[in-house]
XYZ file of C-alpha atoms in Angstrom:
662
model
C 12.365 7.462 -23.060
C 15.177 7.098 -21.310
C 17.844 5.347 -20.409
C 20.904 6.074 -17.534
C 23.053 5.171 -14.718
C 22.976 8.442 -11.881
C 25.822 8.334 -8.604
C 26.521 10.553 -5.943
C 29.909 10.751 -3.715
C 29.382 9.933 0.006
C 30.881 8.662 2.955
C 30.900 5.789 2.492
C 31.918 5.695 -0.637
C 29.854 5.941 -4.519
C 26.340 5.838 -4.385
C 25.252 3.689 -7.492
C 21.343 5.025 -7.606
C 20.892 3.963 -10.792
C 22.465 0.993 -12.664
C 21.302 1.635 -15.929
C 18.351 1.994 -16.327
C 15.712 2.400 -19.183
C 11.911 3.315 -19.753
C 9.876 5.152 -22.030
C 6.409 6.483 -21.301
C 4.135 7.403 -24.191
C 1.845 10.396 -25.142
C -0.766 10.322 -23.376
C 0.223 7.103 -21.082
C 0.865 6.187 -17.440
C 3.523 4.282 -16.484
C 3.433 3.385 -12.727
C 7.010 2.695 -11.005
C 6.557 1.002 -7.369
C 8.103 -0.545 -5.481
C 10.226 -0.162 -1.082
C 11.859 2.608 0.015
C 15.566 3.219 -1.352
C 15.220 1.538 -4.350
C 16.109 4.408 -6.024
C 12.272 5.745 -7.340
C 12.791 9.243 -6.339
C 16.207 9.499 -7.737
C 14.911 8.013 -11.307
C 12.683 10.851 -11.164
C 14.960 13.855 -10.070
C 17.484 12.386 -12.493
C 15.490 12.999 -15.377
C 14.064 16.172 -14.484
C 18.952 17.028 -13.389
C 17.565 17.745 -10.282
C 20.121 15.585 -8.305
C 21.370 16.669 -4.734
C 25.038 17.821 -3.923
C 26.883 15.821 -4.782
C 25.245 13.580 -7.574
C 26.184 12.685 -11.254
C 24.967 11.881 -14.354
C 27.381 8.474 -14.542
C 26.064 7.706 -18.544
C 23.038 7.154 -21.029
C 19.771 9.783 -22.342
C 16.810 11.066 -21.447
C 15.616 11.490 -24.778
C 12.392 13.544 -24.500
C 10.179 14.446 -27.870
C 13.694 13.994 -29.477
C 15.819 16.006 -27.517
C 18.680 14.719 -25.762
C 18.126 16.347 -22.455
C 21.592 15.719 -20.690
C 22.328 18.054 -23.608
C 21.312 20.933 -23.218
C 23.118 24.069 -21.016
C 21.296 24.621 -17.136
C 19.381 28.137 -18.413
C 18.309 26.075 -21.750
C 16.981 23.024 -19.028
C 15.185 25.545 -17.069
C 12.883 26.081 -20.402
C 12.283 22.840 -20.499
C 11.603 22.096 -16.999
C 7.871 23.200 -16.529
C 7.040 23.298 -20.479
C 8.306 20.021 -21.547
C 8.459 18.139 -18.713
C 6.739 19.109 -14.569
C 6.967 17.499 -11.240
C 4.501 16.356 -8.251
C 6.459 16.664 -5.571
C 5.795 13.828 -2.752
C 4.976 16.426 -0.162
C 2.940 19.201 -0.957
C 3.584 21.918 2.116
C 6.794 21.681 2.345
C 6.736 22.206 -1.868
C 4.755 25.271 -2.461
C 6.817 29.146 -0.777
C 5.357 30.362 2.555
C 5.264 34.001 1.226
C 4.156 34.199 -1.203
C 0.353 34.148 -2.383
C -1.156 30.645 -4.671
C -1.733 33.565 -6.828
C 1.664 34.758 -7.319
C 3.484 31.105 -7.614
C 1.225 30.399 -10.347
C 2.140 33.036 -11.940
C 5.578 32.789 -12.695
C 5.015 29.454 -14.145
C 3.003 31.626 -16.659
C 4.589 34.393 -16.596
C 8.105 31.805 -17.581
C 6.200 30.038 -19.802
C 3.450 31.278 -21.233
C 4.319 34.663 -21.091
C 1.609 35.234 -20.172
C 1.403 38.514 -17.712
C -1.472 40.702 -16.247
C -4.594 40.262 -17.070
C -4.608 37.062 -19.226
C -2.120 35.767 -16.194
C -4.838 36.033 -13.969
C -7.922 34.690 -16.335
C -6.043 31.264 -16.816
C -4.516 30.661 -13.183
C -8.545 30.430 -12.450
C -9.383 28.327 -14.775
C -6.106 26.286 -14.292
C -7.728 26.616 -10.417
C -11.210 25.314 -11.707
C -9.525 23.075 -13.239
C -7.874 21.426 -10.708
C -11.050 21.934 -8.393
C -10.376 24.692 -6.538
C -13.750 26.147 -4.859
C -13.757 30.398 -5.202
C -10.777 30.384 -7.066
C -10.921 34.507 -7.440
C -10.398 34.765 -3.618
C -8.105 31.709 -3.232
C -5.884 32.667 -4.825
C -5.064 35.609 -3.103
C -4.590 33.171 0.256
C -1.601 31.965 0.863
C -0.476 27.759 1.881
C -1.075 27.949 4.732
C -4.496 28.881 4.149
C -5.008 25.334 2.061
C -5.360 22.641 3.694
C -2.724 19.068 2.483
C -5.473 18.130 0.217
C -6.313 21.206 -1.268
C -2.081 22.003 -1.376
C -1.792 19.327 -3.328
C -4.190 20.691 -6.331
C -1.986 24.131 -6.382
C 0.471 22.161 -6.778
C -1.260 20.272 -9.916
C -2.480 23.443 -10.804
C 1.700 24.820 -10.977
C 2.268 21.530 -12.958
C 0.075 22.598 -15.211
C 0.634 25.755 -15.640
C 3.262 25.392 -18.632
C 1.079 22.588 -20.357
C 3.955 19.727 -20.028
C 4.730 17.061 -22.371
C 5.440 14.719 -19.193
C 4.335 15.237 -15.892
C 6.422 13.226 -13.229
C 4.145 12.131 -9.795
C 6.460 11.491 -6.443
C 3.716 9.730 -4.129
C 1.300 12.520 -5.220
C -0.877 10.937 -2.405
C 1.150 9.556 0.042
C -0.219 12.046 2.503
C -3.104 12.760 2.486
C -6.536 10.693 3.278
C -8.712 8.595 1.298
C -11.151 10.254 0.713
C -8.791 13.264 -0.601
C -6.320 10.950 -2.254
C -9.041 9.657 -4.147
C -10.288 12.832 -5.190
C -6.706 14.460 -6.361
C -5.926 10.299 -8.108
C -9.268 10.894 -9.683
C -8.637 14.630 -11.144
C -5.440 14.277 -12.037
C -6.288 10.833 -14.492
C -9.388 13.362 -15.859
C -5.824 16.092 -16.915
C -4.366 13.335 -18.777
C -7.217 11.917 -20.602
C -7.675 15.575 -21.885
C -4.586 16.857 -22.275
C -3.250 13.632 -23.612
C -0.245 13.757 -21.874
C 2.554 11.664 -20.690
C 2.910 10.556 -16.441
C 5.062 8.520 -13.978
C 3.890 7.856 -11.463
C 6.159 6.883 -8.180
C 4.583 5.140 -6.097
C 4.612 2.015 -2.950
C 1.079 1.999 -3.373
C -0.440 -1.118 -4.958
C -3.651 0.049 -5.389
C -3.037 3.402 -6.666
C -1.224 1.374 -9.632
C -3.749 -0.405 -10.292
C -6.351 2.735 -10.297
C -3.647 4.934 -12.441
C -1.692 3.266 -14.705
C -0.828 1.464 -18.158
C 2.614 0.226 -17.766
C 3.925 -0.766 -14.762
C 7.870 -0.561 -13.813
C 9.092 -2.692 -10.841
C 13.016 -0.646 -9.330
C 14.140 -2.912 -6.822
C 17.653 -1.496 -5.260
C 18.622 1.009 -8.249
C 17.461 -1.208 -11.028
C 14.907 -2.109 -13.150
C 13.528 -5.365 -12.405
C 10.050 -6.185 -14.261
C 8.478 -4.208 -17.062
C 4.747 -4.325 -18.060
C 1.558 -3.952 -19.429
C -0.993 -2.659 -16.280
C -3.317 -5.736 -16.840
C -0.873 -7.778 -17.273
C 1.082 -7.568 -14.059
C -1.548 -7.628 -11.851
C -2.880 -10.489 -13.394
C 0.626 -12.630 -12.885
C 3.606 -10.540 -11.889
C 6.153 -12.750 -12.455
C 9.748 -11.450 -10.570
C 9.683 -12.984 -6.747
C 10.018 -9.502 -5.621
C 6.529 -8.196 -7.027
C 5.434 -11.184 -6.263
C 6.420 -10.919 -2.311
C 4.660 -7.513 -2.789
C 1.241 -8.714 -3.379
C 1.613 -11.145 -1.020
C 2.556 -8.652 1.612
C -0.454 -6.927 1.304
C -3.415 -7.513 4.577
C -5.952 -6.330 1.470
C -8.898 -9.972 1.506
C -6.602 -11.977 3.980
C -9.371 -11.950 6.508
C -8.882 -15.291 6.960
C -6.267 -13.709 9.943
C -3.835 -15.833 8.575
C 0.151 -14.941 8.302
C 1.631 -12.352 5.850
C 3.930 -13.001 3.934
C 7.143 -10.765 4.596
C 9.880 -9.864 2.782
C 13.240 -10.999 5.365
C 15.836 -8.142 5.218
C 15.807 -4.341 4.142
C 16.830 -2.676 0.771
C 20.553 -2.738 0.923
C 22.481 0.211 1.000
C 23.254 1.788 -2.813
C 27.009 1.914 -1.490
C 26.784 -2.101 -1.806
C 29.148 -3.719 -4.684
C 26.540 -5.357 -6.194
C 27.461 -8.799 -7.692
C 24.929 -11.089 -9.131
C 21.080 -10.522 -8.253
C 20.711 -8.022 -6.351
C 17.367 -9.247 -4.641
C 19.185 -12.958 -3.879
C 19.698 -12.159 -0.377
C 16.116 -11.851 0.433
C 14.683 -14.045 -2.364
C 13.467 -17.961 -1.449
C 13.863 -19.162 -4.792
C 17.601 -18.177 -5.614
C 20.574 -20.256 -5.819
C 23.607 -20.197 -6.481
C 23.614 -18.375 -10.110
C 21.913 -15.976 -8.559
C 24.191 -14.287 -6.546
C 27.410 -14.715 -9.132
C 25.548 -13.305 -12.296
C 24.268 -10.709 -12.628
C 20.350 -11.733 -14.504
C 19.653 -10.425 -17.935
C 16.091 -8.748 -19.417
C 14.498 -12.460 -20.611
C 10.298 -10.369 -22.702
C 6.831 -12.689 -22.694
C 4.780 -12.333 -24.699
C 1.855 -9.208 -23.429
C 4.591 -6.545 -23.621
C 5.848 -8.527 -19.985
C 9.391 -8.429 -19.234
C 11.762 -8.939 -16.892
C 15.183 -9.394 -15.158
C 15.600 -12.527 -12.975
C 17.441 -15.772 -14.093
C 14.658 -17.778 -12.867
C 12.679 -17.015 -16.439
C 15.956 -17.961 -18.757
C 14.710 -20.686 -20.852
C 18.239 -22.110 -20.427
C 16.308 -23.127 -16.544
C 13.125 -24.000 -17.433
C 12.973 -26.972 -14.955
C 12.926 -24.829 -12.303
C 10.766 -21.590 -13.904
C 7.572 -23.078 -12.997
C 5.383 -20.347 -10.926
C 3.904 -21.450 -7.373
C 0.101 -19.665 -7.001
C 0.961 -16.313 -5.195
C 0.383 -17.997 -1.030
C -1.154 -17.162 1.404
C 0.486 -17.956 3.987
C -0.071 -20.420 6.911
C -3.155 -20.059 9.045
C -2.344 -17.549 12.015
C -2.718 -18.190 15.361
C -6.668 -17.478 17.354
C -6.719 -14.298 19.456
C -6.875 -15.248 23.444
C -10.693 -13.096 23.710
C -12.874 -13.038 25.806
C -16.067 -12.509 27.071
C -14.850 -9.657 29.506
C -15.017 -5.931 29.163
C -11.551 -4.912 29.438
C -11.951 -0.838 28.743
C -15.037 1.111 28.605
C -15.356 4.901 27.336
C -18.685 6.488 27.699
C -19.430 9.547 26.779
C -15.602 10.578 26.781
C -15.380 14.849 25.356
C -12.101 16.756 24.995
C -12.817 20.048 23.699
C -10.124 22.694 23.685
C -11.150 26.624 23.950
C -10.177 29.198 21.022
C -8.713 32.391 23.229
C -8.534 35.716 21.302
C -7.192 39.480 22.837
C -5.081 40.205 25.186
C -6.462 38.612 27.967
C -6.481 35.849 26.279
C -11.029 35.235 25.973
C -12.557 32.309 25.385
C -14.525 32.807 22.507
C -14.856 29.024 21.549
C -14.436 25.730 21.974
C -12.849 23.017 18.950
C -14.617 20.000 19.198
C -12.477 17.564 19.042
C -13.751 15.352 20.489
C -17.397 15.243 21.398
C -20.041 12.210 22.957
C -17.157 9.227 21.712
C -18.308 5.891 23.737
C -16.550 2.152 22.408
C -15.994 -0.733 24.552
C -12.928 -3.067 23.820
C -13.407 -6.831 25.485
C -9.822 -8.132 26.043
C -7.347 -10.499 24.125
C -9.561 -8.769 20.927
C -8.525 -5.587 18.509
C -10.751 -2.335 17.659
C -9.768 0.588 15.326
C -10.570 3.624 14.991
C -11.051 4.829 11.264
C -11.357 7.710 10.408
C -10.272 11.308 7.747
C -7.311 12.858 9.076
C -8.893 15.733 12.064
C -11.244 13.767 12.389
C -10.345 13.557 16.589
C -9.047 9.892 16.022
C -5.340 10.233 18.127
C -6.458 12.666 20.528
C -9.877 9.899 21.566
C -6.527 7.914 22.560
C -4.711 9.995 24.294
C -7.562 11.225 26.364
C -8.405 7.202 27.645
C -5.033 7.724 28.795
C -5.112 10.741 30.092
C -1.576 11.862 28.094
C -4.493 14.912 27.294
C -6.811 15.596 29.932
C -10.737 15.079 28.980
C -13.251 17.622 28.860
C -16.007 14.577 30.669
C -16.955 11.501 30.198
C -14.889 8.797 31.432
C -12.914 5.531 30.297
C -12.832 2.206 32.547
C -9.909 0.112 32.220
C -11.331 -3.705 33.997
C -12.686 -1.954 37.632
C -10.872 1.248 37.241
C -11.932 4.298 36.398
C -9.019 6.045 34.621
C -10.619 9.980 34.928
C -10.622 9.118 38.045
C -7.010 8.710 39.303
C -3.756 11.112 39.735
C -0.609 11.369 40.713
C 1.719 8.056 41.785
C -1.448 6.130 41.570
C -2.364 7.599 37.290
C 1.338 6.220 37.263
C 0.913 2.746 38.126
C -2.703 2.360 36.062
C -0.052 3.916 32.542
C 1.453 -0.935 33.362
C -1.907 -1.030 32.687
C -1.950 0.863 29.154
C 0.643 1.945 26.741
C 0.867 3.778 23.268
C 2.401 3.006 20.289
C 3.296 6.395 18.104
C 2.629 6.627 14.389
C 6.354 8.090 13.476
C 8.602 5.993 15.144
C 11.573 8.945 14.201
C 9.999 11.265 16.816
C 8.649 8.562 19.259
C 12.577 7.533 20.297
C 15.042 9.399 22.525
C 17.972 9.670 19.700
C 20.374 9.574 23.264
C 19.256 6.825 24.438
C 20.678 3.294 23.727
C 18.024 0.337 22.513
C 18.281 -0.710 26.326
C 17.976 2.482 27.923
C 14.854 3.281 25.978
C 12.536 -0.430 26.589
C 14.119 -0.287 30.548
C 12.914 3.656 31.173
C 9.625 2.559 31.712
C 10.305 -0.369 33.620
C 12.280 1.811 35.982
C 9.727 4.357 35.523
C 6.714 2.790 36.658
C 8.158 0.372 39.084
C 8.538 -3.327 37.371
C 11.988 -3.902 36.764
C 13.915 -6.194 38.984
C 18.493 -6.074 39.666
C 20.155 -4.600 37.315
C 20.594 -8.866 35.576
C 16.546 -9.434 36.138
C 16.229 -6.065 33.591
C 18.650 -7.072 31.285
C 17.300 -10.356 30.741
C 14.106 -8.962 30.426
C 14.437 -6.781 27.367
C 16.512 -9.670 25.675
C 13.412 -11.757 26.446
C 11.722 -8.830 24.687
C 13.560 -8.011 21.613
C 12.970 -10.701 21.248
C 9.050 -11.358 21.368
C 9.543 -8.262 18.561
C 12.176 -9.915 16.236
C 14.941 -8.053 16.414
C 18.134 -9.417 17.458
C 19.182 -9.432 21.074
C 22.581 -8.378 20.512
C 21.598 -4.950 19.078
C 20.523 -3.990 22.612
C 23.832 -1.866 23.076
C 22.854 -0.024 19.470
C 21.290 4.015 19.060
C 17.907 4.672 16.762
C 19.468 6.249 14.406
C 20.904 3.140 13.365
C 18.220 0.730 12.230
C 15.930 1.145 9.637
C 12.072 2.450 10.386
C 10.506 -1.129 10.748
C 13.682 -1.249 13.173
C 12.252 1.253 15.052
C 8.724 0.324 15.217
C 10.122 -2.679 16.414
C 11.726 -0.860 19.268
C 8.087 1.443 20.139
C 6.434 -2.266 20.271
C 8.819 -3.453 22.480
C 8.847 -0.436 25.072
C 5.610 -0.399 25.065
C 5.457 -4.681 25.669
C 8.794 -3.973 28.531
C 5.485 -3.110 31.292
C 3.079 -6.365 30.281
C 0.165 -3.835 29.808
C -3.354 -5.002 29.669
C -4.332 -2.390 26.646
C -1.962 -1.074 24.292
C -3.223 2.365 21.703
C -1.729 1.742 17.946
C -1.619 5.040 16.958
C -1.234 4.875 13.197
C 2.026 2.283 13.620
C 2.621 1.413 9.843
C 1.558 4.606 8.220
C 4.822 5.887 8.091
C 6.165 1.793 6.352
C 6.447 0.518 3.774
C 4.465 -2.477 2.530
C 6.877 -5.195 3.283
C 7.665 -3.709 6.434
C 3.531 -3.019 6.694
C 3.674 -6.765 7.048
C 6.314 -8.004 9.468
C 3.809 -5.094 12.369
C 1.108 -6.003 11.746
C 1.822 -10.353 11.657
C 4.564 -8.709 14.871
C 0.724 -7.254 16.397
C -1.467 -10.446 16.618
C 0.947 -12.228 17.564
C 1.772 -10.918 20.449
C -2.489 -10.944 20.984
C -2.146 -14.905 20.699
C 0.735 -15.330 21.997
C -0.237 -12.086 25.688
C -4.374 -11.704 25.344
C -3.588 -7.816 24.939
C -5.781 -5.543 23.291
C -5.520 -3.170 21.180
C -6.882 0.187 19.821
C -5.735 0.507 16.149
C -6.468 4.383 14.940
C -5.648 3.760 11.792
C -6.993 5.639 8.010
C -5.844 2.108 6.231
C -9.065 -0.228 5.839
C -6.642 -2.825 4.068
C -5.375 -2.734 7.636
C -8.807 -3.000 9.427
C -9.855 -5.794 7.911
C -6.841 -7.728 8.445
C -6.482 -7.255 11.949
C -9.610 -5.421 13.999
C -12.819 -7.746 15.545
C -14.668 -4.625 15.320
C -14.124 -1.004 13.605
C -15.468 1.920 14.900
C -15.283 5.109 12.561
C -15.520 8.467 13.774
C -16.275 11.498 11.596
C -15.605 15.542 13.446
C -15.021 13.950 17.387
C -18.776 11.584 16.402
C -18.499 7.706 16.287
C -20.874 7.639 13.503
C -21.249 3.776 12.783
C -19.942 1.143 15.092
C -19.809 -2.970 14.982
C -17.682 -6.123 14.321
C -15.694 -5.709 11.410
C -17.572 -8.633 9.109
C -20.647 -5.971 9.767
C -19.691 -2.329 9.166
C -17.052 -3.899 6.222
C -19.879 -5.896 5.000
C -23.098 -4.263 5.112
C -21.535 -0.335 5.535
C -25.011 1.334 6.487
C -23.836 5.087 6.914
C -22.799 7.095 3.814
C -19.502 7.776 4.689
C -17.907 4.500 6.092
C -19.822 3.502 2.227
C -17.701 6.863 1.234
C -14.523 5.666 3.197
C -14.916 1.983 1.101
C -15.350 3.263 -2.375
C -12.622 5.622 -1.627
C -9.947 2.322 -1.110
C -7.640 2.254 -3.791
C -7.549 -1.871 -3.975
C -4.243 -3.748 -6.424
C -6.222 -5.923 -8.800
C -6.989 -4.547 -12.495
C -10.490 -5.064 -13.655
C -12.991 -2.694 -15.683
C -15.382 -1.522 -12.905
C -11.332 -0.339 -11.140
C -11.891 2.589 -12.677
C -15.290 4.223 -12.489
C -15.896 6.818 -10.617
C -17.926 5.041 -6.771
C -19.791 7.206 -4.476
C -16.409 9.046 -2.955
C -17.188 11.520 -0.694
C -16.449 15.294 -2.310
C -14.688 18.204 -0.509
C -12.888 18.240 3.015
C -13.679 17.659 6.563
C -15.098 20.861 8.081
C -13.872 22.702 11.346
C -14.409 20.995 14.668
C -15.253 24.345 15.571
C -17.463 25.482 13.700
C -19.426 21.969 12.842
C -22.235 21.835 10.583
C -26.220 22.404 12.147
C -27.950 19.134 11.852
C -26.037 15.700 11.189
C -21.654 16.657 10.817
C -21.936 14.323 7.781
C -24.613 16.583 5.157
C -23.015 19.102 3.004
C -20.748 16.550 2.130
C -23.245 13.609 1.622
C -25.206 12.525 -1.420
C -28.428 11.151 0.096
C -28.935 13.966 2.891
C -32.875 15.414 2.944
C -34.032 18.666 5.083
C -34.491 16.781 8.464
C -30.227 15.672 7.906
C -29.535 20.186 7.691
C -31.278 20.447 11.053
C -30.883 17.147 13.627
C -28.426 14.819 14.591
C -29.491 11.587 14.234
C -30.076 9.716 17.796
C -27.743 6.372 16.903
C -29.751 2.405 16.047
C -29.727 -0.662 15.740
C -29.301 -2.283 13.002
C -28.408 -5.514 13.831
C -27.807 -7.068 17.360
C -23.951 -4.974 17.995
C -23.405 -3.446 15.102
C -25.208 0.421 15.579
C -25.547 3.465 12.912
C -25.881 7.187 13.948
C -28.322 8.203 10.033
C -31.149 9.298 9.820
C -31.667 7.440 6.436
C -30.082 3.782 7.760
C -33.673 2.232 8.459
């Protein structure tokens, strides 16, 4: 259990990161802390471990672990608790492991410190831990360095290190955010199994409602440094009580196939330097009234262990308390789709040479894209889905000639993109633009917003006089939901969602007919993602722009796309309309992808082990013989190991490459 306040001095004053929070996790129980970026979830975990950043201090409260107050311990005593009493798995496995020590040395450190194991005994225990977390060939892998492991395998090593001290409490801070949905499913199943086997308590920090549904026994919702709702998982998913919790559900694209506009939360999480009066969510809440702005709400308890910090649930406010049903949002505008094929790609290949030795001899090729064909209709959205490393982004860049293709062709309308060069290629780029995954990295930090948006217009010669350009920038900023007076600011003065709007505005400035969107919402919170998806859908309806939408988020595909192509190891294995592919998946890989998606619903069947795909994606430098998917496929037969399956039409436009699809 804990009850605490953590503060940190900054140049803007004191950051009150946690405002007197209290909660508890029982033995063998999983508590999920849920909320948007910047609401204090990770700081809660760091303060429980007493790992606050420089300048941070615990201003009050206590942390009780097995009856001991951790805040009263010296740092030397606390070191014994970290790893043995409680252990933590961090969000980014790549930066959490020491790159100059082998994995075996790093696990050995924990075993020596907390369990006094050295030599052969430590080696045996390390092998047992690696086996427990599902790493094949543990004897060999212990002698390897972190760079030799994939992202999912690195996260398994982190879990093995966390378990090495046999902790009573495991804190997992967004442990699967950096992983593919298939690898995420494996890691979450592994954590749930280990928790059950060891009877550990677990605190899971996440912003993903699907992960909460799969893993948590109880849920705590955080907003701006406050816990605002606590409930058992089943009760929370059946009837979220706080207006903020309800908005998180309404912002999910999952199951919104009616192409309704997603609910959004105006504004953003307030900075924690704010001196709050009243309810912290009141400025963004559509149900707030005067009392919410002046008086901080108290906890109000329901039955079944649910409690909420909100004036709406004060018995004195019974007239206001009637909870409206979860909204589905007004119907969105229909797309301006026509029958015309805007982009036609045939047999696109991108092979990167592998060189060796002083003379850089070519000894092989990485077949990043190996014969991809797809069509996108004018005003339609094609989603390209698959795991990291399957070649999705390379397809997008090769179509726009940001990477030179090794073979195949791409036509935009009547223009053969592959035959263009120099000024002709630059002119064609006015018709096709790209929005990148990371809004931080794709905007020039030294340019103001007006210069960023104008830059493309000037480069592609679509600018008029200075006055006309300024008017055009103001018009585009309004189109993407940014106030035109923000045009003189620099990118660092904007939030992640606003930066992504600037990137969309830059792409729109040259009036393209096709936009390649490369995971444009993967770095954003669910409420901000909802705003960007609404915006993309509205722009398509108004301007008739087509999207190639590269993503690994199946819920986004359900909501936004008309057609979907599933990619595996450089080739498309299934494509068709969203209804065909998601409603009746025929390729075992597509089925595995859909089974791995954590859904934001709790039901008895949710915790079953569906047909999850095992292992990692093979290397595109050395793809398996026959069907590329056969080493991970539960249905593979002898022909799958020998011959790559031909494409066959299952039903009209629904095409699949699988020997078993017939």
